[in-house]
Short mmCIF file of C-alpha atoms in Angstrom, two decimals:
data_model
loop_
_atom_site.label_atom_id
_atom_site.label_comp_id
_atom_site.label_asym_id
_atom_site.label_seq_id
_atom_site.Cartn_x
_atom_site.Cartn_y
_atom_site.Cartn_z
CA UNK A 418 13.72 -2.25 -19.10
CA UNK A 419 11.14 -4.60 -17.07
CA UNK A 420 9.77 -3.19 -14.67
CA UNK A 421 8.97 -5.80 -11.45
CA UNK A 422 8.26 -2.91 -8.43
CA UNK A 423 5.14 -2.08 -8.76
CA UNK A 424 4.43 -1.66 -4.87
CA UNK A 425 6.87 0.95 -5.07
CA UNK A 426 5.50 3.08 -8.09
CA UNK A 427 3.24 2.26 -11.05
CA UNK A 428 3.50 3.34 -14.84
CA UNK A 429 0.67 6.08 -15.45
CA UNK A 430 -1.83 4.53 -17.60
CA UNK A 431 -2.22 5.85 -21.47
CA UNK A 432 -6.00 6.51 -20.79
CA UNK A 433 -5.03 8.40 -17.61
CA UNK A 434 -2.73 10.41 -19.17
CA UNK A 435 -5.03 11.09 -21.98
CA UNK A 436 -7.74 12.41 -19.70
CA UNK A 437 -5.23 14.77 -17.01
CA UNK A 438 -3.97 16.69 -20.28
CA UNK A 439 -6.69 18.93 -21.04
CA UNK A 440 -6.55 19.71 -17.55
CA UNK A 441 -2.48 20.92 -18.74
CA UNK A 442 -3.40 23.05 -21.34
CA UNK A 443 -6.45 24.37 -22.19
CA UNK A 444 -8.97 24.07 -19.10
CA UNK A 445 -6.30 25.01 -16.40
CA UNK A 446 -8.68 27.09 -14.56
CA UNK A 447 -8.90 27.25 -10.53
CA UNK A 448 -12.17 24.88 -9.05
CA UNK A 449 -12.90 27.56 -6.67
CA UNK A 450 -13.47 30.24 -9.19
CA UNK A 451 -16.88 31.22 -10.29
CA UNK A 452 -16.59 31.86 -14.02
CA UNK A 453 -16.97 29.32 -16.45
CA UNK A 454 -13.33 27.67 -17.00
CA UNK A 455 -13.28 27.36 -13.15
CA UNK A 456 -16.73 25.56 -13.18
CA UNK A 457 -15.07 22.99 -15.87
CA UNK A 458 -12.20 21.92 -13.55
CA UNK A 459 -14.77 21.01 -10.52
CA UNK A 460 -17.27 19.41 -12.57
CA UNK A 461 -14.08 17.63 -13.38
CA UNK A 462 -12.89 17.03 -9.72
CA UNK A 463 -16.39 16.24 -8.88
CA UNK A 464 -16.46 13.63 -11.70
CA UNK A 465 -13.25 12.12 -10.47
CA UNK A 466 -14.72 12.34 -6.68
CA UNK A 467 -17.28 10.32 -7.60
CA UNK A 468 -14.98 7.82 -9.61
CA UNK A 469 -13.06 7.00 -6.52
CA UNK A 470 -15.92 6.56 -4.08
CA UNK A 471 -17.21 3.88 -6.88
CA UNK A 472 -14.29 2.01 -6.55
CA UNK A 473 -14.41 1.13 -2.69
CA UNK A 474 -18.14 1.51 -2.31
CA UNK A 475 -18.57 5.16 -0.78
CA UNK A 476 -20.92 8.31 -1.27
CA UNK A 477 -18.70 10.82 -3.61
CA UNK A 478 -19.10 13.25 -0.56
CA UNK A 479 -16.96 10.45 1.82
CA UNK A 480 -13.97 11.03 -0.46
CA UNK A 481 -11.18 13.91 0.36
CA UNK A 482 -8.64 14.26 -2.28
CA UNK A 483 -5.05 14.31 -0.75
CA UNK A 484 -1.61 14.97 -1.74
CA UNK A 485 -0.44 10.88 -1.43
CA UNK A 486 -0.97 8.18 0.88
CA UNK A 487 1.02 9.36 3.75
CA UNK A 488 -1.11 12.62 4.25
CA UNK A 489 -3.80 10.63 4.27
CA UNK A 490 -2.86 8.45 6.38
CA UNK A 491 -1.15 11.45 8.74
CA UNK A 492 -4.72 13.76 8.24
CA UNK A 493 -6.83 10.00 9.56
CA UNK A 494 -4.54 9.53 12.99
CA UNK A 495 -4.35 13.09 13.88
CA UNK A 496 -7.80 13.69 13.01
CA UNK A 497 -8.74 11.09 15.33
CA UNK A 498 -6.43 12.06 18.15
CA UNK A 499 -7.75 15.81 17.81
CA UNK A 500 -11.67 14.52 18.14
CA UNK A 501 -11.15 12.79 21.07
CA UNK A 502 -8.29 14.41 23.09
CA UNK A 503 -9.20 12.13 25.82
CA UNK A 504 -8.32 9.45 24.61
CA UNK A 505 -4.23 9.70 24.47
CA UNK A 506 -4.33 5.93 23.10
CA UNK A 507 -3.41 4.46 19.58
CA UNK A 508 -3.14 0.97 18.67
CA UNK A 509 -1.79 -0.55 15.42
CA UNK A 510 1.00 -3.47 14.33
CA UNK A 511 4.42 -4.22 13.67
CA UNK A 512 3.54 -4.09 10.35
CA UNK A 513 2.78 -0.60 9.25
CA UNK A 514 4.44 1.52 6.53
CA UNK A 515 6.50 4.54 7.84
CA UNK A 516 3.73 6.67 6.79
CA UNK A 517 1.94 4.91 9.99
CA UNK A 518 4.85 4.22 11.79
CA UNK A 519 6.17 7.64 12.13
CA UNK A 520 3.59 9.82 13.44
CA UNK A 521 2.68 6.94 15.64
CA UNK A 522 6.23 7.38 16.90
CA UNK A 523 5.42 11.61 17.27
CA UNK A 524 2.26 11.01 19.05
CA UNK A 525 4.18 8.67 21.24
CA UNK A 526 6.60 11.57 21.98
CA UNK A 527 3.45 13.35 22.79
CA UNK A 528 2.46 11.38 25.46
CA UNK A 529 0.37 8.93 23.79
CA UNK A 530 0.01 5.44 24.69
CA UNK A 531 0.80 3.30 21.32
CA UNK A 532 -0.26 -0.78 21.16
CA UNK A 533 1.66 -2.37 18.77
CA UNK A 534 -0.10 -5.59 17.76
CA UNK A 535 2.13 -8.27 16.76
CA UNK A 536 1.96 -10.61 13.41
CA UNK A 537 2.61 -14.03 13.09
CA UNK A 538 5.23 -16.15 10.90
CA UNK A 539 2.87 -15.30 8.03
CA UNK A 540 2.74 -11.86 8.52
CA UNK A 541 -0.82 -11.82 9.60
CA UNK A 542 -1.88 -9.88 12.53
CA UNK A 543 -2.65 -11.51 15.96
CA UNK A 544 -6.54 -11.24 16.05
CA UNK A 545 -6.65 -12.10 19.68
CA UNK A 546 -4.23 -9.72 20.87
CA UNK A 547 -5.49 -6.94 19.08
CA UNK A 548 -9.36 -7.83 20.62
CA UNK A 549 -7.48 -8.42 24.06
CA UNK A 550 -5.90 -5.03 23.74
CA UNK A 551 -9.07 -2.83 23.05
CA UNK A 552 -10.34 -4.55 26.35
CA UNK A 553 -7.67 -3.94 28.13
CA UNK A 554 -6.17 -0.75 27.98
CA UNK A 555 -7.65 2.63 28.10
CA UNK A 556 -9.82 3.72 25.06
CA UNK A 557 -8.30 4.31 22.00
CA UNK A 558 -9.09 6.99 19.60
CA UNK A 559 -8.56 4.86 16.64
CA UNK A 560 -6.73 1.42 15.79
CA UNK A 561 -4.91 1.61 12.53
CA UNK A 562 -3.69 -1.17 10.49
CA UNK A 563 -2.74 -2.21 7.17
CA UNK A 564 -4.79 -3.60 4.39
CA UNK A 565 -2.49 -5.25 2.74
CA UNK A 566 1.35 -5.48 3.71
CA UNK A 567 3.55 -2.70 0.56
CA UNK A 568 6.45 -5.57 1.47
CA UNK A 569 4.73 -9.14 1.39
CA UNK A 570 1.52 -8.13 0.27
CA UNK A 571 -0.08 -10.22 3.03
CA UNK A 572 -3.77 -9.35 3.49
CA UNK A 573 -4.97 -8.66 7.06
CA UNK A 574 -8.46 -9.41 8.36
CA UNK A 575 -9.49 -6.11 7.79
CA UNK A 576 -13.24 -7.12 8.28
CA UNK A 577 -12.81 -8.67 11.60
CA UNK A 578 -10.36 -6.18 12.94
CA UNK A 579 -13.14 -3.62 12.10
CA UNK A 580 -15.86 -5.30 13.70
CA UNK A 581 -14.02 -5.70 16.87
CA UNK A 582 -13.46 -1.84 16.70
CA UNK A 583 -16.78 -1.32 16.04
CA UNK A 584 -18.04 -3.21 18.79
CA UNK A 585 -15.62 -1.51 21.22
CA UNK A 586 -17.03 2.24 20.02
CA UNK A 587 -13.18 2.30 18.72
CA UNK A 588 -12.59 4.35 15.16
CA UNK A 589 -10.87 2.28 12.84
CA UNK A 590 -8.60 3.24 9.89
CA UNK A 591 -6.82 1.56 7.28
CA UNK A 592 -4.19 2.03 5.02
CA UNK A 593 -5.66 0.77 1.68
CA UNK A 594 -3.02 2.05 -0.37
CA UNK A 595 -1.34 -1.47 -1.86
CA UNK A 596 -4.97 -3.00 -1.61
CA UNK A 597 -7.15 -0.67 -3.34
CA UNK A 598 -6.96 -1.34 -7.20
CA UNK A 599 -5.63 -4.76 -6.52
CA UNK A 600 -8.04 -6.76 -4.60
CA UNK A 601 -12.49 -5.88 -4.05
CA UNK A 602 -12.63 -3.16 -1.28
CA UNK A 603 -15.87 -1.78 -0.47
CA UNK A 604 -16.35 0.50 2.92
CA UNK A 605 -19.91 -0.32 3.29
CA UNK A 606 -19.45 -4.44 3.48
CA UNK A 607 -16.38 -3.92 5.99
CA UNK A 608 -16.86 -0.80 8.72
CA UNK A 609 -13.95 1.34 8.26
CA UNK A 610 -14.45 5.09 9.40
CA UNK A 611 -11.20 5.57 7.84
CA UNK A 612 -9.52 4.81 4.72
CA UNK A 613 -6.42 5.81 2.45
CA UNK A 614 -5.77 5.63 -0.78
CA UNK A 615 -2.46 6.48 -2.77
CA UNK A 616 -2.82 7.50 -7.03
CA UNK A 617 0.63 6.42 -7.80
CA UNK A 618 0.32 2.79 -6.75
CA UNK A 619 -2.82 2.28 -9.01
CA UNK A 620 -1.19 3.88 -12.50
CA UNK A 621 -2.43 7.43 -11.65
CA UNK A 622 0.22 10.02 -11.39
CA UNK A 623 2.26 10.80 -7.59
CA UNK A 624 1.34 13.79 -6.03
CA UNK A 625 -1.92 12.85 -5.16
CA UNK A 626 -4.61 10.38 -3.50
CA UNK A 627 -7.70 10.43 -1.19
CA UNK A 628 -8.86 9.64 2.19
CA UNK A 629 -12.38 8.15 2.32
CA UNK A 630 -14.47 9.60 5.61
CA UNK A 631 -17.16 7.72 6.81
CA UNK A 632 -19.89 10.82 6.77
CA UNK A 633 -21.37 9.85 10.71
CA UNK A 634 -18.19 10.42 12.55
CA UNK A 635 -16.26 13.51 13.63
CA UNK A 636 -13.40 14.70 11.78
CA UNK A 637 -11.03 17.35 12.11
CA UNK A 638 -8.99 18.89 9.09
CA UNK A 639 -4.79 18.72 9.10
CA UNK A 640 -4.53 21.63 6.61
CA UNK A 641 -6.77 24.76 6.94
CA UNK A 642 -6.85 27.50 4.93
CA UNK A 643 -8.82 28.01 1.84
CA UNK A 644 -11.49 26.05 3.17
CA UNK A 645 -11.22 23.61 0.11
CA UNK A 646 -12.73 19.94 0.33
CA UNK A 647 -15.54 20.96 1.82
CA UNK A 648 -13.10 22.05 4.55
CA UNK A 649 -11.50 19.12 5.37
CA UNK A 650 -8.49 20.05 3.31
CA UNK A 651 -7.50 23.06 2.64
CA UNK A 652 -5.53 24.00 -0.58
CA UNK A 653 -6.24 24.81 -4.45
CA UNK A 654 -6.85 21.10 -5.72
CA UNK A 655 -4.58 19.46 -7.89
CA UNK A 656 -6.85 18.96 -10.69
CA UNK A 657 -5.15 17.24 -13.40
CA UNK A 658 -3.92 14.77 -11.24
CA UNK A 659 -7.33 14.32 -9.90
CA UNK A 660 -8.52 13.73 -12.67
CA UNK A 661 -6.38 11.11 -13.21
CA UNK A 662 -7.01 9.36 -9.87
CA UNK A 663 -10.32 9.20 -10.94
CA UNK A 664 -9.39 7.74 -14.28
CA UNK A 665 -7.27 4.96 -12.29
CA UNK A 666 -9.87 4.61 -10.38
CA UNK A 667 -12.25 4.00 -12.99
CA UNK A 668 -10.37 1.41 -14.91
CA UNK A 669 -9.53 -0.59 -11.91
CA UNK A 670 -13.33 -0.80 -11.06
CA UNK A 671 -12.57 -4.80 -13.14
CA UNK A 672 -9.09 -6.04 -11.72
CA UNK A 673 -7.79 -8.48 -14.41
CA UNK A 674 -6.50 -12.18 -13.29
CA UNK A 675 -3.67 -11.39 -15.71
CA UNK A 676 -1.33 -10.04 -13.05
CA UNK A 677 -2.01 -12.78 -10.57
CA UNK A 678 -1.44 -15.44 -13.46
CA UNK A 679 1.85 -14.09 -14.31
CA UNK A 680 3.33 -13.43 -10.52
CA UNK A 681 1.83 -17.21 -9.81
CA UNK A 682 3.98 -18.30 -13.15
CA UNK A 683 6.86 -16.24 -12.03
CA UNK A 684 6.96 -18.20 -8.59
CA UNK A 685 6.34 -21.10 -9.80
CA UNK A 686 8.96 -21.58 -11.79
CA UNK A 687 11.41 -19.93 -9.71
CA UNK A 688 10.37 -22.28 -6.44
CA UNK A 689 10.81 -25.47 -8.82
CA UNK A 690 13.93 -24.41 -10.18
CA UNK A 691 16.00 -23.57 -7.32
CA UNK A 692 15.63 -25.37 -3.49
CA UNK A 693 16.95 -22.52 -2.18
CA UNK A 694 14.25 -19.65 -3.02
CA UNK A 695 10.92 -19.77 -0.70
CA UNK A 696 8.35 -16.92 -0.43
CA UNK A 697 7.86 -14.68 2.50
CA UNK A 698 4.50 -14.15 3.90
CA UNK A 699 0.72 -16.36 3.94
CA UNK A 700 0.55 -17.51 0.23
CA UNK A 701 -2.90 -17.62 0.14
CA UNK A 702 -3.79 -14.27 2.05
CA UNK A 703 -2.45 -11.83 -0.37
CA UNK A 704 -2.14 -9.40 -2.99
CA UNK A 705 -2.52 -11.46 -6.36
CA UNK A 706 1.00 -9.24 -7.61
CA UNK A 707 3.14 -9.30 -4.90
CA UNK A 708 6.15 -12.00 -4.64
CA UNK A 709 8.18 -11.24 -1.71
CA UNK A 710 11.30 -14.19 -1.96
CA UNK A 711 13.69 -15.34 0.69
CA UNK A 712 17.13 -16.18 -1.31
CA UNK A 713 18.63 -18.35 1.18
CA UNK A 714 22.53 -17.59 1.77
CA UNK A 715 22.67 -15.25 -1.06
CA UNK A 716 22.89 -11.33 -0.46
CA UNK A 717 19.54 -9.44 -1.90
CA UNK A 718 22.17 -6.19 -2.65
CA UNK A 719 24.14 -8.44 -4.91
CA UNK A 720 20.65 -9.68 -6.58
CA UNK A 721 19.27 -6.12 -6.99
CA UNK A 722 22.76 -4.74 -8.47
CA UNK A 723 22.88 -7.60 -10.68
CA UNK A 724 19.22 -7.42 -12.28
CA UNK A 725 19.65 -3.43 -12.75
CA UNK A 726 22.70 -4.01 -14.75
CA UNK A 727 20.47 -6.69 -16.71
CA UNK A 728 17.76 -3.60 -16.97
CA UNK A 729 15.00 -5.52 -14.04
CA UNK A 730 13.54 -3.20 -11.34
CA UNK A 731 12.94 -4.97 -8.47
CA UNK A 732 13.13 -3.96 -4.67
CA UNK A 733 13.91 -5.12 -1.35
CA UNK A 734 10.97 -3.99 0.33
CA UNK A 735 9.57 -0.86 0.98
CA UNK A 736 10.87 2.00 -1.71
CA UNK A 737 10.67 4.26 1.16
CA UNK A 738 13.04 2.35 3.24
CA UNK A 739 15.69 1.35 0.13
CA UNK A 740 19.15 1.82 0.81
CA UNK A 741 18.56 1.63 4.32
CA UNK A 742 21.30 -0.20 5.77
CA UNK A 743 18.64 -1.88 8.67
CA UNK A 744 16.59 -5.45 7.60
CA UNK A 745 13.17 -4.99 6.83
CA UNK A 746 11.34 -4.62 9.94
CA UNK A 747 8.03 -6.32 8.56
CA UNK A 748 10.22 -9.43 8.00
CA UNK A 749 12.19 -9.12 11.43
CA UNK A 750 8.52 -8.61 12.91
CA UNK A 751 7.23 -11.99 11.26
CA UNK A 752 10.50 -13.37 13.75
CA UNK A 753 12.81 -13.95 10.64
CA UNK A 754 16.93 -13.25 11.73
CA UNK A 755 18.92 -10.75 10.16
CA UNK A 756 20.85 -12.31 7.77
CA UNK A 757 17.03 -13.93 6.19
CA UNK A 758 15.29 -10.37 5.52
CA UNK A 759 18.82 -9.64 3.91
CA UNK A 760 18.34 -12.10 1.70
CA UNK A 761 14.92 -11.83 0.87
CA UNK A 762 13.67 -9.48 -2.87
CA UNK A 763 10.02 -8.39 -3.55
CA UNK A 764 9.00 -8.63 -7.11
CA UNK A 765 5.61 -6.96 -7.44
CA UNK A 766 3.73 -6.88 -10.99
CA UNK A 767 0.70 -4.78 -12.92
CA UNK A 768 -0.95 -5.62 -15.62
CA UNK A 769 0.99 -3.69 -17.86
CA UNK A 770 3.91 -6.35 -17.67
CA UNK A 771 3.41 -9.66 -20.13
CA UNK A 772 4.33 -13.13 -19.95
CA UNK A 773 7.28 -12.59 -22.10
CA UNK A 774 9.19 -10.25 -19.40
CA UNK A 775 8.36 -12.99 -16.68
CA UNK A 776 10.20 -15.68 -18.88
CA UNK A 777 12.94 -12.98 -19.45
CA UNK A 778 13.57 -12.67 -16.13
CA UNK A 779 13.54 -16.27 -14.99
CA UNK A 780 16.49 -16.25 -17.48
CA UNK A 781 18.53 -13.66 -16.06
CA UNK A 782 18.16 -15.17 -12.80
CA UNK A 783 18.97 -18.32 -14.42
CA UNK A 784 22.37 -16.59 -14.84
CA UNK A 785 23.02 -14.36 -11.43
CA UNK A 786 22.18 -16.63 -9.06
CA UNK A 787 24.79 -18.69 -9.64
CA UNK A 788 27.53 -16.47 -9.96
CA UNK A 789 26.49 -14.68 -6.50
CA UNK A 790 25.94 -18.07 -4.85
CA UNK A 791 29.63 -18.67 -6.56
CA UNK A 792 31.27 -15.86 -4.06
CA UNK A 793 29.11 -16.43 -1.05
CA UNK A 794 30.71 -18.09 2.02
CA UNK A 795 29.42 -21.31 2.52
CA UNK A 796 27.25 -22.80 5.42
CA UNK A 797 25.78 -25.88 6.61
CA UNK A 798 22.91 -25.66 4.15
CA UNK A 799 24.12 -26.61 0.80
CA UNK A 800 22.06 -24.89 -2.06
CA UNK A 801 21.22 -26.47 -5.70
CA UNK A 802 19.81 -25.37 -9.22
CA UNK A 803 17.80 -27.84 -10.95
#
C-alpha cells in the first residue's frame, strides 16, 4: 500500500507508539488520583502539556488537551459566544472545515449573525472584506478562520487577519489543525487568542488534540464535570494518547524538507507529463505536502477507484466529506464549476513516504489515466500525454 492522504489521517509514529505504551500496561493509573501511580500519569500529561505548547510557542498552562480537532474547534466558538452574549455576531470564510462550518450553521439557527468572508481564485481569503466587515457590522465575538486549507492546503494570512482582529478588540481563532506540524506556528509572533490542534494529522494517535488559550482572555468550558484541565475541560484525560500528542509534538518541533521535496517531485512530473493536470490553489502559499490536482475532463471517482485497486490512498478532499455526492465546496468557493471540483484529487504526503512510492505512483497513473480518459465523452478541449 502507499499511502498519499495524509490530510485525512497520519500513520502513528514508531517513537510515539513506543512512548503511549507504558501508559497501556503498566502505569494506567487515573491523573487525578493522589497515590503514586496516579502522580506518574500527570507528570506524564504535564510533560506532554508542555511538549505541545513548545511546538507553537505557548506557556504549558495555555494548552487544553481535547478529544480531536473539532471539539476544539466547537469548545473555541462557543466559548467565545458564551463570554460575550452580546455580541450575537461570528465571522469566518467559505473556506472552513465542517468542524467550523457546522456549529457556525447552529449558532446561525440561534440567532446569530454569521459573515462569511469570501476567497479568491487561489483560495486565499479576501483581506479587505474581512477588515471591511469587522467595521461594518456589529461586534463580533470572535472571527474564525483557517490556517491552512485540509483540501488545497492554501495558507491564509493568519498574521494579518489577527492583527486586524486585534485592532478591532475582536477574539480571533484559528483552526491550526493541517498547519501545525507542517509549517513554523508560534502564538506569540502572530496574536491568536485561539488555536486548535488535531493529534491524528501530526502521526499521534485519533482521539485526541488540544486547544491553545491565550491566558489574558475569558474563557468558558464546553464540558463540565470533573473539573479536569484546570476546569476548562472536564473529563478523566486520555493519557496514553496524550502522551503521544506530546511525542508528535516533540518530533515535529524540526519539520524535514523531505516531504516538500517529494510532493514538489510528484507535481512536477505529473504537470510535465500530461497538459491536462493543473493544481488547485496559490502554489506558493501552502502546505509544503499538499497537492490538490484538477484532472481536466476526467472523473476524480474513476481516478480514486482505479488507484485503490492499484493499492494508492488518495482523496478527493476533505475525508470528512468523502462519498458525498456534492463538489467540494472549498473549490466551488474559489468560483471553479461543478464538473472542475469533480475532477480535481488531493494527494497529501508525510515524511514517512519515500521517493520510491512517488515514482511508483507516477507509473500507475501513467497507466489509468489513459484508460479513463479512453471512456470519457469528449469536449472541445482535446487532452494529451507526453
Amino acid at each position: 500500500m502507499i499511502y498519499l492522504d495524509n490530510n485525512a489521517t497520519t500513520q502513528i509514529h514508531p517513537e510515539v507508539v513506543d512512548a503511549m505504551l507504558p501508559f497501556l500496561h503498566e502505569n494506567y493509573g487515573n491523573p487525578s488520583a493522589g497515590y503514586s501511580l496516579g502522580k506518574t500519569a500527570r507528570r506524564a500529561v504535564e510533560h506532554a502539556r508542555e511538549q505541545v505548547a513548545s511546538l507553537i510557542d505557548a506557556e504549558p498552562n495555555e494548552i487544553v488537551f481535547t478529544s480531536c480537532g473539532t471539539e476544539s474547534i466547537n469548545t473555541a466558538l462557543r466559548s467565545a459566544t458564551g463570554s460575550f452574549p452580546d455580541r450575537r455576531h461570528l465571522i469566518t470564510t467559505t473556506a472552513e472545515h465542517s468542524a467550523t462550518v457546522q456549529p457556525c450553521l447552529d449558532l446561525e439557527r440561534q440567532g446569530y449573525q454569521i459573515t462569511r468572508v469570501g476567497i479568491d481564485e487561489t483560495g486565499l481569503p479576501n483581506v479587505a472584506e474581512f477588515e471591511e466587515t469587522l467595521d461594518q457590522n456589529q461586534p463580533a465575538a470572535v472571527a474564525s478562520v483557517i490556517w491552512a486549507n485540509n483540501e488545497t492546503g492554501v495558507i491564509s494570512p493568519i498574521d494579518e487577519l489577527a492583527n486586524i482582529a486585534r485592532e478591532k478588540g475582536i477574539l480571533f481563532h484559528t483552526d491550526a489543525v493541517q498547519a501545525v506540524g507542517k509549517i513554523p506556528v508560534s502564538v506569540r509572533e502572530t496574536p491568536v487568542h485561539l488555536l486548535s490542534i488535531s493529534g491524528h494529522k501530526i502521526h499521534a494517535p485519533k482521539g485526541v488534540g488540544a486547544l491553545f488559550i491565550n491566558r489574558s482572555i475569558r474563557f468558558s468550558p464546553l464540558i463540565f464535570g470533573g473539573g479536569q484541565e484546570s476546569e476548562r475541560r472536564s473529563g478523566t484525560e486520555n493519557v496514553a494518547s496524550i502522551v503521544g500528542l506530546g511525542k508528535a509534538a516533540e518530533l515535529a518541533q524540526h519539520p524535514s524538507e523531505k516531504t516538500c521535496n517529494i510532493r514538489d517531485d510528484f507535481e512536477n512530473h505529473i504537470l510535465s507529463r500530461f497538459d491536462f493536470v493543473s493544481v488547485n490553489g496559490d502554489t506558493e502559499q501552502r502546505l509544503p505536502n499538499t497537492s490538490n490536482l484538477h484532472f481536466r475532463g476526467l472523473d476524480a471517482e474513476a481516478i480514486l477507484i482505479l488507484l485503490d485497486q492499484e493499492g494508492v490512498c488518495c482523496s478527493p478532499g476533505s475525508a470528512c466529506s468523502s462519498g458525498a455526492k456534492n463538489p467540494s465546496a472549498v473549490l466551488t468557493a474559489m468560483g471553479f464549476d461543478e464538473a472542475h471540483a469533480k475532477s480535481s484529487v488531493r494527494f497529501s504526503f508525510s515524511s514517512m513516504n519515500t521517493a520510491s512510492e512517488v515514482d511508483e505512483v507516477l507509473e500507475i497513473l501513467g497507466r489509468i489515466l489513459p484508460r479513463i480518459q479512453a471512456v470519457m465523452p469528449s469536449d472541445d478541449s482535446p487532452v494529451s500525454v507526453h
